Every structure is written in structure tokens, then in C-alpha cells.
Amino acid sequence: MTHLSARIEPSRIEMHGHSPGAVLRSLVIGLTAFLTVVDLFATQAILPSLTRHYGVTPAAMGFAVNASTFGMAVAGLVVGFFSPRIDRRLGILFSLTLLAIPTSLLAWAPNLAVFTALRVIQGLCMASAFALTLAYLGERCSAEDAGGAFAAYITGNVASNLIGRLVSAAVADSLGLAWNFYFFAALNLAGAVLVYFTIQRARPMQTMTPAASPLNALSAHWRSPRLRASFGLGFCILFAFIGTFTFVNFALVRPPLSLGMMDLGLVYLVFLPSVFTTLLAGRAVARMGTRPTIWAALGVAALGLPLMLTAHLLNVLAGMVLVGVGTFFAQAAATGFVGQAATEHRGVASGTYLACYFSGGLVGTAVLGRLFDTYGWTACVTGVGAALAVAALLTLALKNDA
């Protein structure tokens, strides 16, 4: 997704020579992704408990938990701008090590304002490591290896949604909220250790042309109808995803479903199919093209919305599966399209996409949270449907893709 802003000589784009094999490499890449973003959505599994702990409304707690997306939006843009000047290995190590600090401090957050600020700092660290790892992969992978490497990274991201939520619910239920955050701080440090032993210092990249001003590159990308549409598409995808998986927690713990904390964690096995289906996104785009692939993915997500409004748990779970599969599939296709459409200054283009993507999560939390508090779960789901419809319209502009 993220590449250097300057043109890179093709002969230098290869995986590091110490890569022991495709399977092991994919495992390491996926595990790195998992440990980088596991904090992002894991806290959603304990939203009802946090709401009671701080004595606030679901919308207020949902906004605080998802405030990390604001930090990720800022960091994605900044890293995209300064990508050519940042040492990949040191940047990833520093980001993951620093991430453990706000994660552990969440256990001591005395009020919602402090909790929110710490989540923003988490987002800054997570997105920095995320974007720099993608940049490293883009520079070190051959054309043949790139598809598998990026698929492995996105799959690790999907897996973090599943396993992170399960672990968060289990730890909070058995040891309490504070130990939940200590445990995830340890995972952040484990990610730094993994990077230390697996990512080597990259050789200097030989540029063919000097990088243009980041502001000029940003302006050029926004003038491109295809890229502009892809930025909006990313915004809508996370808007819909976060709106669904933040506030469905409250629908699940309320009558008639009335699930307990551990049961709520197990619900997130709904992400398991997405771990496998997301790997197929690259093949789908190659076979059908970007626009049909994204439309199909958005259609799958839309089919899940009415199921989540029923009073039967199996129907709700099926709806969650469809929304997860559809939105992750659409995200994978849109991410690939940005790298393809931005033939120059890809670091800036990908940073802008990440900024719009994560901004969609923050805005979705605020808007849909207000709908949920005022009008209930049905209104929230209707808002998710509207975001998917806008995404489908924006997909029309993704023309002339290979």
C-alpha cells in the first residue's frame, strides 16, 4: 500500500536475501501485522464493561475507544509525507516499543478524557508502524512476491480483529480491565522483538528522479478523480465497519439477546471467515477487475445488515459475518487500487488513503453513536447502509484499472 514518494529502480525491489521461504515469510509478515494493530479493535470487545466503569453513554465510550483512528489518520499522512527520510527498521521498532506505554497507562486512566488521549497516542504509534512495514514490503518484495506479502499482512490485520477481541474479552472477564491493558502492552513489546530479529536494515534505495514536494504530490492526487474516489471509498469502508462492530456490542448485551462478557468475546469468531476470504481479494481483482470486485464485496456487506436487526442470535451472527467479509474484501481491493492508480509519489497517496480511511472510522463512531443513543440500533444500521451505498457510488470512478 505504501511506497516511497520517489521512483525506485526496479532492480532494487526484492525481499531481503535472508528470507527463509514463502510460507515462513508470510507467517512472519502476518504475525507482525497482528502485533501492530491488535490494540485497535480489541478494546471494542469490552465496550459495555468500559461504559459501566466510566459511567458514560455508549456513544461517548465508543468515541473514546475509537479515538485511536484519529491518531492513525494523522500518523498515516505524516509518515506518507516523510517516508523517504525514515529508516524503516528503526521507525517500526520505535513505534511498537513506544506503543506499549500508552497501552499500559490505559489501565490507570482516571477519566474518559485521559482514556481518549491515550487511545489517540496509541493510534499514532500503530499507524506509524503499519505504514512503515508496508513501505518496507513494497521496497523489498519482487513483483512476484508482492501480492502474497501484502495479502499476508492484511490477513494478519484481519486476524487481529478476531483474536484480539477474543483475548480481550477473556482477560478482562477473568483478571479485570487493568490486566487486559497490561497484557496488550506485552504484545506490543513482543511485536518489537519480532521486528528486531526479522527485519533487517534496508539498503539505501537508488532513486531515478528526486521526490517532489509532498504538498504538490498531495494536490496532484486530489485532482485525480480515481484517487479522490478511492480516498472517499476508504472513508466509507471504515465508517461502515466501525459503526457495525462498535455498537453491535450494546445490541448483543441488551434484551432479547442478553449475552455475557465471555459470550460477547466468542461472538467475534465471526471474523474467522474473513481471515480466509481476504486472501482471495487479489485473485478476484485480477479476474473481474477492481470495480466489480468492490461492488460484489459491498453487496455482501449490505446483505448482512437486515440480519443484524432480528431477535435471533444466529441471524445476527450471520449478518456480522457478511459485513466483516464484505468490508475487509473491499478494503483489500481498494488498498491495491491506490498503489496502482498512483504511479508516482505512492507514499503520499497511501498516506492520504490511510488518513481518509481512519478518519472515516472516527466520524462513523461520532455520527452512528449519536444515532444509536437517540434512535437505537435500527437507526445505526440504517446509517451503515447509507455509507455502503455511498461507497458503491464512489466505486464508479475507479475506471481503467488493470
mmCIF file of C-alpha atoms in Angstrom:
data_model
loop_
_atom_site.group_PDB
_atom_site.id
_atom_site.type_symbol
_atom_site.label_atom_id
_atom_site.label_comp_id
_atom_site.label_asym_id
_atom_site.label_seq_id
_atom_site.Cartn_x
_atom_site.Cartn_y
_atom_site.Cartn_z
ATOM 1 C CA MET A 1 0.000 0.000 0.000
ATOM 2 C CA THR A 2 2.682 2.468 0.995
ATOM 3 C CA HIS A 3 5.711 3.096 -1.194
ATOM 4 C CA LEU A 4 8.441 5.687 -1.498
ATOM 5 C CA SER A 5 7.444 9.003 -2.998
ATOM 6 C CA ALA A 6 10.317 8.911 -5.482
ATOM 7 C CA ARG A 7 10.647 6.422 -8.324
ATOM 8 C CA ILE A 8 12.625 3.365 -7.294
ATOM 9 C CA GLU A 9 14.886 1.495 -9.641
ATOM 10 C CA PRO A 10 13.149 -1.880 -10.237
ATOM 11 C CA SER A 11 16.294 -3.923 -9.771
ATOM 12 C CA ARG A 12 16.419 -2.898 -6.135
ATOM 13 C CA ILE A 13 12.916 -4.088 -5.280
ATOM 14 C CA GLU A 14 13.366 -7.525 -3.743
ATOM 15 C CA MET A 15 12.867 -9.328 -0.479
ATOM 16 C CA HIS A 16 15.883 -9.429 1.785
ATOM 17 C CA GLY A 17 18.169 -12.305 0.967
ATOM 18 C CA HIS A 18 17.690 -13.933 4.366
ATOM 19 C CA SER A 19 14.019 -14.704 3.691
ATOM 20 C CA PRO A 20 13.832 -18.452 4.521
ATOM 21 C CA GLY A 21 10.871 -19.222 2.254
ATOM 22 C CA ALA A 22 7.488 -18.012 1.142
ATOM 23 C CA VAL A 23 5.488 -19.792 3.864
ATOM 24 C CA LEU A 24 7.689 -18.699 6.750
ATOM 25 C CA ARG A 25 7.957 -15.193 5.320
ATOM 26 C CA SER A 26 4.165 -14.916 5.081
ATOM 27 C CA LEU A 27 3.836 -16.166 8.662
ATOM 28 C CA VAL A 28 6.289 -13.538 9.924
ATOM 29 C CA ILE A 29 4.588 -10.769 7.919
ATOM 30 C CA GLY A 30 1.142 -11.777 9.174
ATOM 31 C CA LEU A 31 2.326 -12.004 12.789
ATOM 32 C CA THR A 32 3.959 -8.572 12.537
ATOM 33 C CA ALA A 33 0.682 -7.106 11.281
ATOM 34 C CA PHE A 34 -1.216 -8.846 14.055
ATOM 35 C CA LEU A 35 1.015 -7.480 16.815
ATOM 36 C CA THR A 36 0.988 -3.995 15.267
ATOM 37 C CA VAL A 37 -2.770 -3.385 15.169
ATOM 38 C CA VAL A 38 -4.101 -5.848 17.744
ATOM 39 C CA ASP A 39 -4.867 -2.928 20.092
ATOM 40 C CA LEU A 40 -7.008 -1.119 17.539
ATOM 41 C CA PHE A 41 -10.230 -3.101 17.777
ATOM 42 C CA ALA A 42 -9.633 -5.482 20.708
ATOM 43 C CA THR A 43 -10.967 -2.898 23.158
ATOM 44 C CA GLN A 44 -14.332 -2.945 21.368
ATOM 45 C CA ALA A 45 -14.997 -6.372 22.886
ATOM 46 C CA ILE A 46 -15.080 -4.826 26.374
ATOM 47 C CA LEU A 47 -17.060 -1.689 25.474
ATOM 48 C CA PRO A 48 -20.035 -2.491 27.732
ATOM 49 C CA SER A 49 -17.699 -3.029 30.708
ATOM 50 C CA LEU A 50 -15.828 0.204 29.987
ATOM 51 C CA THR A 51 -19.126 2.075 29.664
ATOM 52 C CA ARG A 52 -20.159 0.906 33.127
ATOM 53 C CA HIS A 53 -16.685 1.592 34.551
ATOM 54 C CA TYR A 54 -16.667 5.235 33.438
ATOM 55 C CA GLY A 55 -20.407 5.785 33.829
ATOM 56 C CA VAL A 56 -20.909 7.249 30.348
ATOM 57 C CA THR A 57 -23.184 6.673 27.361
ATOM 58 C CA PRO A 58 -22.419 4.053 24.667
ATOM 59 C CA ALA A 59 -21.746 6.836 22.137
ATOM 60 C CA ALA A 60 -19.245 8.591 24.437
ATOM 61 C CA MET A 61 -17.395 5.371 25.227
ATOM 62 C CA GLY A 62 -17.448 4.272 21.593
ATOM 63 C CA PHE A 63 -15.921 7.594 20.527
ATOM 64 C CA ALA A 64 -13.208 7.318 23.190
ATOM 65 C CA VAL A 65 -12.274 3.762 22.224
ATOM 66 C CA ASN A 66 -12.172 4.602 18.520
ATOM 67 C CA ALA A 67 -10.250 7.860 19.059
ATOM 68 C CA SER A 68 -7.214 5.791 18.086
ATOM 69 C CA THR A 69 -8.380 6.184 14.485
ATOM 70 C CA PHE A 70 -7.721 9.932 14.730
ATOM 71 C CA GLY A 71 -4.118 9.258 15.699
ATOM 72 C CA MET A 72 -3.851 6.729 12.889
ATOM 73 C CA ALA A 73 -5.193 9.218 10.350
ATOM 74 C CA VAL A 74 -2.616 11.843 11.384
ATOM 75 C CA ALA A 75 0.265 9.376 11.508
ATOM 76 C CA GLY A 76 -0.646 7.823 8.157
ATOM 77 C CA LEU A 77 -0.448 11.201 6.450
ATOM 78 C CA VAL A 78 2.758 12.295 8.204
ATOM 79 C CA VAL A 79 4.566 9.023 7.519
ATOM 80 C CA GLY A 80 3.434 9.173 3.897
ATOM 81 C CA PHE A 81 4.914 12.664 3.550
ATOM 82 C CA PHE A 82 8.250 11.862 5.146
ATOM 83 C CA SER A 83 8.511 8.217 4.076
ATOM 84 C CA PRO A 84 11.744 8.619 2.042
ATOM 85 C CA ARG A 85 13.594 10.033 5.063
ATOM 86 C CA ILE A 86 12.542 7.447 7.663
ATOM 87 C CA ASP A 87 14.651 4.369 8.383
ATOM 88 C CA ARG A 88 12.142 1.540 8.127
ATOM 89 C CA ARG A 89 13.551 -0.796 10.755
ATOM 90 C CA LEU A 90 14.262 1.842 13.385
ATOM 91 C CA GLY A 91 10.902 3.504 12.773
ATOM 92 C CA ILE A 92 8.954 0.270 13.244
ATOM 93 C CA LEU A 93 10.957 -0.704 16.342
ATOM 94 C CA PHE A 94 10.500 2.719 17.927
ATOM 95 C CA SER A 95 6.768 2.818 17.148
ATOM 96 C CA LEU A 96 5.994 -0.625 18.606
ATOM 97 C CA THR A 97 8.137 -0.066 21.705
ATOM 98 C CA LEU A 98 6.560 3.327 22.334
ATOM 99 C CA LEU A 99 3.089 1.843 21.775
ATOM 100 C CA ALA A 100 3.432 -0.253 24.940
ATOM 101 C CA ILE A 101 3.498 2.909 27.093
ATOM 102 C CA PRO A 102 0.016 4.346 26.370
ATOM 103 C CA THR A 103 -1.381 0.804 26.241
ATOM 104 C CA SER A 104 -0.259 0.080 29.808
ATOM 105 C CA LEU A 105 -1.310 3.548 31.028
ATOM 106 C CA LEU A 106 -4.901 2.841 29.919
ATOM 107 C CA ALA A 107 -5.147 0.626 32.996
ATOM 108 C CA TRP A 108 -4.744 3.759 35.137
ATOM 109 C CA ALA A 109 -6.802 6.257 33.107
ATOM 110 C CA PRO A 110 -8.791 8.177 35.771
ATOM 111 C CA ASN A 111 -11.442 9.592 33.427
ATOM 112 C CA LEU A 112 -12.720 9.444 29.875
ATOM 113 C CA ALA A 113 -10.643 12.425 28.692
ATOM 114 C CA VAL A 114 -7.369 10.759 29.680
ATOM 115 C CA PHE A 115 -8.549 7.447 28.218
ATOM 116 C CA THR A 116 -9.334 9.185 24.915
ATOM 117 C CA ALA A 117 -5.951 10.944 24.778
ATOM 118 C CA LEU A 118 -4.122 7.667 25.382
ATOM 119 C CA ARG A 119 -6.089 5.996 22.588
ATOM 120 C CA VAL A 120 -5.060 8.804 20.210
ATOM 121 C CA ILE A 121 -1.394 8.227 21.133
ATOM 122 C CA GLN A 122 -1.874 4.510 20.540
ATOM 123 C CA GLY A 123 -3.196 5.312 17.081
ATOM 124 C CA LEU A 124 -0.170 7.458 16.262
ATOM 125 C CA CYS A 125 2.171 4.592 17.148
ATOM 126 C CA MET A 126 0.150 1.860 15.447
ATOM 127 C CA ALA A 127 -0.238 3.705 12.149
ATOM 128 C CA SER A 128 3.450 4.643 12.056
ATOM 129 C CA ALA A 129 4.488 1.012 12.411
ATOM 130 C CA PHE A 130 1.750 -0.095 9.996
ATOM 131 C CA ALA A 131 2.701 2.317 7.218
ATOM 132 C CA LEU A 132 6.450 1.784 7.587
ATOM 133 C CA THR A 133 6.054 -2.001 7.435
ATOM 134 C CA LEU A 134 4.018 -1.705 4.244
ATOM 135 C CA ALA A 135 6.678 0.603 2.811
ATOM 136 C CA TYR A 136 9.381 -1.929 3.684
ATOM 137 C CA LEU A 137 7.429 -4.720 1.989
ATOM 138 C CA GLY A 138 6.848 -2.595 -1.086
ATOM 139 C CA GLU A 139 10.580 -1.933 -1.409
ATOM 140 C CA ARG A 140 11.873 -5.411 -0.556
ATOM 141 C CA CYS A 141 9.397 -7.588 -2.499
ATOM 142 C CA SER A 142 9.731 -8.619 -6.095
ATOM 143 C CA ALA A 143 6.695 -8.227 -8.335
ATOM 144 C CA GLU A 144 6.019 -11.970 -7.956
ATOM 145 C CA ASP A 145 6.196 -11.870 -4.161
ATOM 146 C CA ALA A 146 4.345 -8.598 -3.580
ATOM 147 C CA GLY A 147 0.812 -9.985 -3.845
ATOM 148 C CA GLY A 148 1.431 -12.735 -1.305
ATOM 149 C CA ALA A 149 3.278 -10.400 1.069
ATOM 150 C CA PHE A 150 0.541 -7.772 1.125
ATOM 151 C CA ALA A 151 -2.171 -10.444 1.400
ATOM 152 C CA ALA A 152 -0.344 -11.929 4.390
ATOM 153 C CA TYR A 153 -0.124 -8.501 6.024
ATOM 154 C CA ILE A 154 -3.817 -7.729 5.518
ATOM 155 C CA THR A 155 -4.718 -11.229 6.756
ATOM 156 C CA GLY A 156 -2.727 -10.568 9.929
ATOM 157 C CA ASN A 157 -4.759 -7.386 10.320
ATOM 158 C CA VAL A 158 -7.995 -9.370 9.957
ATOM 159 C CA ALA A 159 -6.773 -11.974 12.439
ATOM 160 C CA SER A 160 -6.066 -9.234 14.977
ATOM 161 C CA ASN A 161 -9.745 -8.298 14.848
ATOM 162 C CA LEU A 162 -10.727 -11.852 15.735
ATOM 163 C CA ILE A 163 -8.078 -12.992 18.187
ATOM 164 C CA GLY A 164 -7.623 -9.574 19.792
ATOM 165 C CA ARG A 165 -11.296 -9.346 20.695
ATOM 166 C CA LEU A 166 -11.412 -12.931 21.983
ATOM 167 C CA VAL A 167 -8.338 -12.407 24.142
ATOM 168 C CA SER A 168 -9.505 -9.011 25.393
ATOM 169 C CA ALA A 169 -12.867 -10.382 26.500
ATOM 170 C CA ALA A 170 -11.261 -13.412 28.164
ATOM 171 C CA VAL A 171 -8.581 -11.463 30.041
ATOM 172 C CA ALA A 172 -10.992 -8.731 31.175
ATOM 173 C CA ASP A 173 -13.549 -11.322 32.296
ATOM 174 C CA SER A 174 -11.055 -13.375 34.298
ATOM 175 C CA LEU A 175 -8.485 -10.817 35.518
ATOM 176 C CA GLY A 176 -10.200 -7.420 35.206
ATOM 177 C CA LEU A 177 -9.936 -4.392 32.927
ATOM 178 C CA ALA A 178 -6.496 -3.274 34.110
ATOM 179 C CA TRP A 179 -4.796 -6.583 33.334
ATOM 180 C CA ASN A 180 -6.354 -6.517 29.890
ATOM 181 C CA PHE A 181 -4.285 -3.442 29.017
ATOM 182 C CA TYR A 182 -1.107 -4.813 30.623
ATOM 183 C CA PHE A 183 -1.455 -7.959 28.522
ATOM 184 C CA PHE A 184 -1.765 -5.997 25.287
ATOM 185 C CA ALA A 185 1.223 -3.829 26.231
ATOM 186 C CA ALA A 186 3.216 -7.064 26.454
ATOM 187 C CA LEU A 187 2.013 -7.992 22.960
ATOM 188 C CA ASN A 188 3.259 -4.612 21.673
ATOM 189 C CA LEU A 189 6.717 -5.341 23.062
ATOM 190 C CA ALA A 190 6.581 -8.832 21.545
ATOM 191 C CA GLY A 191 5.977 -7.172 18.188
ATOM 192 C CA ALA A 192 9.068 -5.012 18.648
ATOM 193 C CA VAL A 193 11.143 -8.096 19.474
ATOM 194 C CA LEU A 194 9.831 -9.876 16.363
ATOM 195 C CA VAL A 195 10.747 -6.911 14.170
ATOM 196 C CA TYR A 196 14.211 -6.705 15.747
ATOM 197 C CA PHE A 197 15.006 -10.283 14.738
ATOM 198 C CA THR A 198 13.236 -10.454 11.361
ATOM 199 C CA ILE A 199 13.500 -7.062 9.642
ATOM 200 C CA GLN A 200 16.990 -6.200 8.510
ATOM 201 C CA ARG A 201 18.304 -2.715 7.891
ATOM 202 C CA ALA A 202 17.357 -1.900 4.299
ATOM 203 C CA ARG A 203 19.969 -0.875 1.788
ATOM 204 C CA PRO A 204 19.659 2.728 0.577
ATOM 205 C CA MET A 205 17.192 2.900 -2.306
ATOM 206 C CA GLN A 206 18.527 4.348 -5.546
ATOM 207 C CA THR A 207 16.103 6.946 -6.886
ATOM 208 C CA MET A 208 15.791 7.751 -10.568
ATOM 209 C CA THR A 209 14.174 11.157 -10.016
ATOM 210 C CA PRO A 210 14.099 13.380 -6.938
ATOM 211 C CA ALA A 211 10.933 13.327 -4.900
ATOM 212 C CA ALA A 212 8.554 16.194 -5.484
ATOM 213 C CA SER A 213 7.235 18.395 -2.720
ATOM 214 C CA PRO A 214 4.787 16.359 -0.603
ATOM 215 C CA LEU A 215 2.237 19.185 -0.797
ATOM 216 C CA ASN A 216 2.468 19.265 -4.586
ATOM 217 C CA ALA A 217 2.110 15.494 -4.710
ATOM 218 C CA LEU A 218 -0.896 15.660 -2.370
ATOM 219 C CA SER A 219 -2.548 18.276 -4.550
ATOM 220 C CA ALA A 220 -1.942 16.180 -7.656
ATOM 221 C CA HIS A 221 -3.506 13.115 -6.051
ATOM 222 C CA TRP A 222 -6.637 15.011 -5.012
ATOM 223 C CA ARG A 223 -7.014 16.286 -8.581
ATOM 224 C CA SER A 224 -7.143 12.708 -9.846
ATOM 225 C CA PRO A 225 -10.812 11.555 -9.979
ATOM 226 C CA ARG A 226 -9.782 7.927 -9.468
ATOM 227 C CA LEU A 227 -7.637 8.594 -6.428
ATOM 228 C CA ARG A 228 -10.126 11.067 -4.988
ATOM 229 C CA ALA A 229 -12.835 8.421 -5.251
ATOM 230 C CA SER A 230 -10.599 5.775 -3.663
ATOM 231 C CA PHE A 231 -9.915 8.095 -0.700
ATOM 232 C CA GLY A 232 -13.657 8.552 -0.206
ATOM 233 C CA LEU A 233 -14.174 4.824 -0.591
ATOM 234 C CA GLY A 234 -11.711 4.106 2.199
ATOM 235 C CA PHE A 235 -13.528 6.646 4.400
ATOM 236 C CA CYS A 236 -16.871 4.903 3.822
ATOM 237 C CA ILE A 237 -15.500 1.384 4.372
ATOM 238 C CA LEU A 238 -14.197 2.044 7.879
ATOM 239 C CA PHE A 239 -17.227 4.267 8.633
ATOM 240 C CA ALA A 240 -19.440 1.227 7.987
ATOM 241 C CA PHE A 241 -17.145 -1.296 9.662
ATOM 242 C CA ILE A 242 -16.669 0.611 12.896
ATOM 243 C CA GLY A 243 -20.314 1.623 13.028
ATOM 244 C CA THR A 244 -21.274 -2.023 12.882
ATOM 245 C CA PHE A 245 -18.749 -3.597 15.218
ATOM 246 C CA THR A 246 -18.717 -0.850 17.845
ATOM 247 C CA PHE A 247 -22.428 -0.579 18.537
ATOM 248 C CA VAL A 248 -23.460 -4.163 17.860
ATOM 249 C CA ASN A 249 -21.789 -4.903 21.213
ATOM 250 C CA PHE A 250 -24.538 -2.974 23.009
ATOM 251 C CA ALA A 251 -27.272 -4.660 20.987
ATOM 252 C CA LEU A 252 -25.818 -8.052 21.928
ATOM 253 C CA VAL A 253 -25.726 -7.442 25.688
ATOM 254 C CA ARG A 254 -29.236 -5.965 25.829
ATOM 255 C CA PRO A 255 -32.509 -7.942 25.748
ATOM 256 C CA PRO A 256 -33.565 -10.059 23.957
ATOM 257 C CA LEU A 257 -30.041 -11.422 23.302
ATOM 258 C CA SER A 258 -28.506 -10.511 26.714
ATOM 259 C CA LEU A 259 -25.038 -12.003 26.182
ATOM 260 C CA GLY A 260 -22.428 -12.076 28.939
ATOM 261 C CA MET A 261 -18.834 -10.807 28.693
ATOM 262 C CA MET A 262 -17.244 -14.122 27.681
ATOM 263 C CA ASP A 263 -20.068 -14.891 25.264
ATOM 264 C CA LEU A 264 -19.556 -11.455 23.721
ATOM 265 C CA GLY A 265 -15.917 -12.282 23.111
ATOM 266 C CA LEU A 266 -16.766 -15.592 21.449
ATOM 267 C CA VAL A 267 -19.145 -13.761 19.125
ATOM 268 C CA TYR A 268 -16.104 -12.366 17.332
ATOM 269 C CA LEU A 269 -15.388 -15.744 15.817
ATOM 270 C CA VAL A 270 -17.487 -14.130 13.081
ATOM 271 C CA PHE A 271 -14.184 -12.717 11.776
ATOM 272 C CA LEU A 272 -12.773 -16.193 11.114
ATOM 273 C CA PRO A 273 -14.181 -16.470 7.554
ATOM 274 C CA SER A 274 -12.657 -13.075 6.716
ATOM 275 C CA VAL A 275 -9.177 -14.414 7.520
ATOM 276 C CA PHE A 276 -9.519 -16.773 4.570
ATOM 277 C CA THR A 277 -11.674 -14.782 2.153
ATOM 278 C CA THR A 278 -9.469 -11.674 2.291
ATOM 279 C CA LEU A 279 -6.603 -13.698 0.844
ATOM 280 C CA LEU A 280 -8.699 -14.129 -2.325
ATOM 281 C CA ALA A 281 -9.139 -10.403 -2.990
ATOM 282 C CA GLY A 282 -6.088 -10.147 -5.245
ATOM 283 C CA ARG A 283 -7.284 -13.033 -7.407
ATOM 284 C CA ALA A 284 -10.772 -11.572 -7.618
ATOM 285 C CA VAL A 285 -9.436 -8.223 -8.826
ATOM 286 C CA ALA A 286 -7.218 -9.946 -11.401
ATOM 287 C CA ARG A 287 -10.149 -11.970 -12.705
ATOM 288 C CA MET A 288 -13.037 -9.470 -12.549
ATOM 289 C CA GLY A 289 -11.430 -6.038 -12.192
ATOM 290 C CA THR A 290 -11.469 -3.609 -9.285
ATOM 291 C CA ARG A 291 -14.960 -2.153 -9.677
ATOM 292 C CA PRO A 292 -16.910 -5.443 -9.931
ATOM 293 C CA THR A 293 -14.895 -6.857 -7.028
ATOM 294 C CA ILE A 294 -15.634 -3.918 -4.749
ATOM 295 C CA TRP A 295 -19.314 -3.808 -5.754
ATOM 296 C CA ALA A 296 -19.647 -7.509 -5.003
ATOM 297 C CA ALA A 297 -17.929 -7.054 -1.621
ATOM 298 C CA LEU A 298 -20.145 -4.108 -0.686
ATOM 299 C CA GLY A 299 -23.190 -6.113 -1.745
ATOM 300 C CA VAL A 300 -22.194 -8.964 0.554
ATOM 301 C CA ALA A 301 -21.825 -6.498 3.436
ATOM 302 C CA ALA A 302 -25.229 -4.945 2.686
ATOM 303 C CA LEU A 303 -26.901 -8.369 2.795
ATOM 304 C CA GLY A 304 -25.783 -8.712 6.398
ATOM 305 C CA LEU A 305 -27.460 -5.532 7.655
ATOM 306 C CA PRO A 306 -31.105 -6.719 7.878
ATOM 307 C CA LEU A 307 -29.981 -9.943 9.549
ATOM 308 C CA MET A 308 -28.452 -7.947 12.405
ATOM 309 C CA LEU A 309 -31.819 -6.361 13.169
ATOM 310 C CA THR A 310 -33.501 -9.649 14.064
ATOM 311 C CA ALA A 311 -34.008 -11.005 17.578
ATOM 312 C CA HIS A 312 -32.301 -14.324 16.800
ATOM 313 C CA LEU A 313 -28.621 -14.689 17.686
ATOM 314 C CA LEU A 314 -27.737 -16.932 14.733
ATOM 315 C CA ASN A 315 -29.182 -14.393 12.304
ATOM 316 C CA VAL A 316 -27.246 -11.573 13.953
ATOM 317 C CA LEU A 317 -24.026 -13.597 13.808
ATOM 318 C CA ALA A 318 -24.600 -14.411 10.129
ATOM 319 C CA GLY A 319 -25.104 -10.717 9.443
ATOM 320 C CA MET A 320 -21.870 -9.871 11.236
ATOM 321 C CA VAL A 321 -20.018 -12.481 9.174
ATOM 322 C CA LEU A 322 -21.292 -10.939 5.941
ATOM 323 C CA VAL A 323 -20.403 -7.388 6.979
ATOM 324 C CA GLY A 324 -16.920 -8.476 8.047
ATOM 325 C CA VAL A 325 -16.225 -10.472 4.878
ATOM 326 C CA GLY A 326 -17.561 -7.712 2.621
ATOM 327 C CA THR A 327 -15.802 -4.759 4.213
ATOM 328 C CA PHE A 328 -12.429 -6.492 4.558
ATOM 329 C CA PHE A 329 -12.625 -7.691 0.949
ATOM 330 C CA ALA A 330 -13.482 -4.196 -0.256
ATOM 331 C CA GLN A 331 -10.635 -2.740 1.817
ATOM 332 C CA ALA A 332 -8.106 -5.140 0.289
ATOM 333 C CA ALA A 333 -9.256 -4.295 -3.250
ATOM 334 C CA ALA A 334 -9.280 -0.545 -2.604
ATOM 335 C CA THR A 335 -5.829 -0.656 -0.997
ATOM 336 C CA GLY A 336 -4.390 -2.370 -4.055
ATOM 337 C CA PHE A 337 -6.074 0.119 -6.361
ATOM 338 C CA VAL A 338 -4.420 3.105 -4.674
ATOM 339 C CA GLY A 339 -0.962 1.646 -5.267
ATOM 340 C CA GLN A 340 -1.886 1.004 -8.891
ATOM 341 C CA ALA A 341 -3.527 4.356 -9.629
ATOM 342 C CA ALA A 342 -0.759 6.412 -8.003
ATOM 343 C CA THR A 343 2.047 5.807 -10.475
ATOM 344 C CA GLU A 344 4.201 8.415 -8.710
ATOM 345 C CA HIS A 345 4.586 9.575 -5.104
ATOM 346 C CA ARG A 346 2.924 6.448 -3.764
ATOM 347 C CA GLY A 347 3.964 7.181 -0.207
ATOM 348 C CA VAL A 348 1.900 10.367 -0.220
ATOM 349 C CA ALA A 349 -1.018 8.634 -1.958
ATOM 350 C CA SER A 350 -1.077 5.755 0.506
ATOM 351 C CA GLY A 351 -0.674 8.095 3.466
ATOM 352 C CA THR A 352 -3.637 10.124 2.222
ATOM 353 C CA TYR A 353 -5.686 6.965 1.778
ATOM 354 C CA LEU A 354 -4.851 5.843 5.318
ATOM 355 C CA ALA A 355 -5.753 9.279 6.682
ATOM 356 C CA CYS A 356 -9.146 9.202 4.934
ATOM 357 C CA TYR A 357 -9.712 5.574 5.913
ATOM 358 C CA PHE A 358 -9.118 6.131 9.611
ATOM 359 C CA SER A 359 -10.965 9.454 9.578
ATOM 360 C CA GLY A 360 -13.973 7.501 8.361
ATOM 361 C CA GLY A 361 -13.725 5.357 11.476
ATOM 362 C CA LEU A 362 -13.701 8.360 13.786
ATOM 363 C CA VAL A 363 -16.558 10.139 12.003
ATOM 364 C CA GLY A 364 -18.526 6.900 11.837
ATOM 365 C CA THR A 365 -18.218 6.460 15.585
ATOM 366 C CA ALA A 366 -19.435 10.003 16.250
ATOM 367 C CA VAL A 367 -22.324 10.025 13.769
ATOM 368 C CA LEU A 368 -23.569 6.490 14.300
ATOM 369 C CA GLY A 369 -23.077 6.750 18.047
ATOM 370 C CA ARG A 370 -25.404 9.714 18.106
ATOM 371 C CA LEU A 371 -27.937 7.777 16.051
ATOM 372 C CA PHE A 372 -27.630 4.798 18.384
ATOM 373 C CA ASP A 373 -28.092 6.848 21.567
ATOM 374 C CA THR A 374 -31.018 8.843 20.158
ATOM 375 C CA TYR A 375 -32.896 6.420 17.924
ATOM 376 C CA GLY A 376 -31.498 2.957 18.645
ATOM 377 C CA TRP A 377 -29.790 0.106 16.846
ATOM 378 C CA THR A 378 -32.054 0.160 13.781
ATOM 379 C CA ALA A 379 -31.107 3.771 13.006
ATOM 380 C CA CYS A 380 -27.430 2.913 13.448
ATOM 381 C CA VAL A 381 -27.703 0.036 10.954
ATOM 382 C CA THR A 382 -29.510 2.345 8.520
ATOM 383 C CA GLY A 383 -26.573 4.737 8.730
ATOM 384 C CA VAL A 384 -24.191 1.869 7.960
ATOM 385 C CA GLY A 385 -26.285 1.031 4.901
ATOM 386 C CA ALA A 386 -26.089 4.642 3.714
ATOM 387 C CA ALA A 387 -22.278 4.549 3.966
ATOM 388 C CA LEU A 388 -22.150 1.344 1.886
ATOM 389 C CA ALA A 389 -24.395 2.967 -0.743
ATOM 390 C CA VAL A 390 -22.089 5.996 -0.993
ATOM 391 C CA ALA A 391 -19.109 3.645 -1.291
ATOM 392 C CA ALA A 392 -20.809 1.853 -4.187
ATOM 393 C CA LEU A 393 -21.345 5.179 -5.978
ATOM 394 C CA LEU A 394 -17.719 6.216 -5.456
ATOM 395 C CA THR A 395 -16.586 2.907 -6.954
ATOM 396 C CA LEU A 396 -17.973 4.089 -10.293
ATOM 397 C CA ALA A 397 -14.958 6.402 -10.612
ATOM 398 C CA LEU A 398 -12.405 3.589 -10.311
ATOM 399 C CA LYS A 399 -12.049 3.260 -14.063
ATOM 400 C CA ASN A 400 -9.401 1.883 -16.374
ATOM 401 C CA ASP A 401 -7.865 -0.415 -13.799
ATOM 402 C CA ALA A 402 -5.782 -3.301 -14.929
#
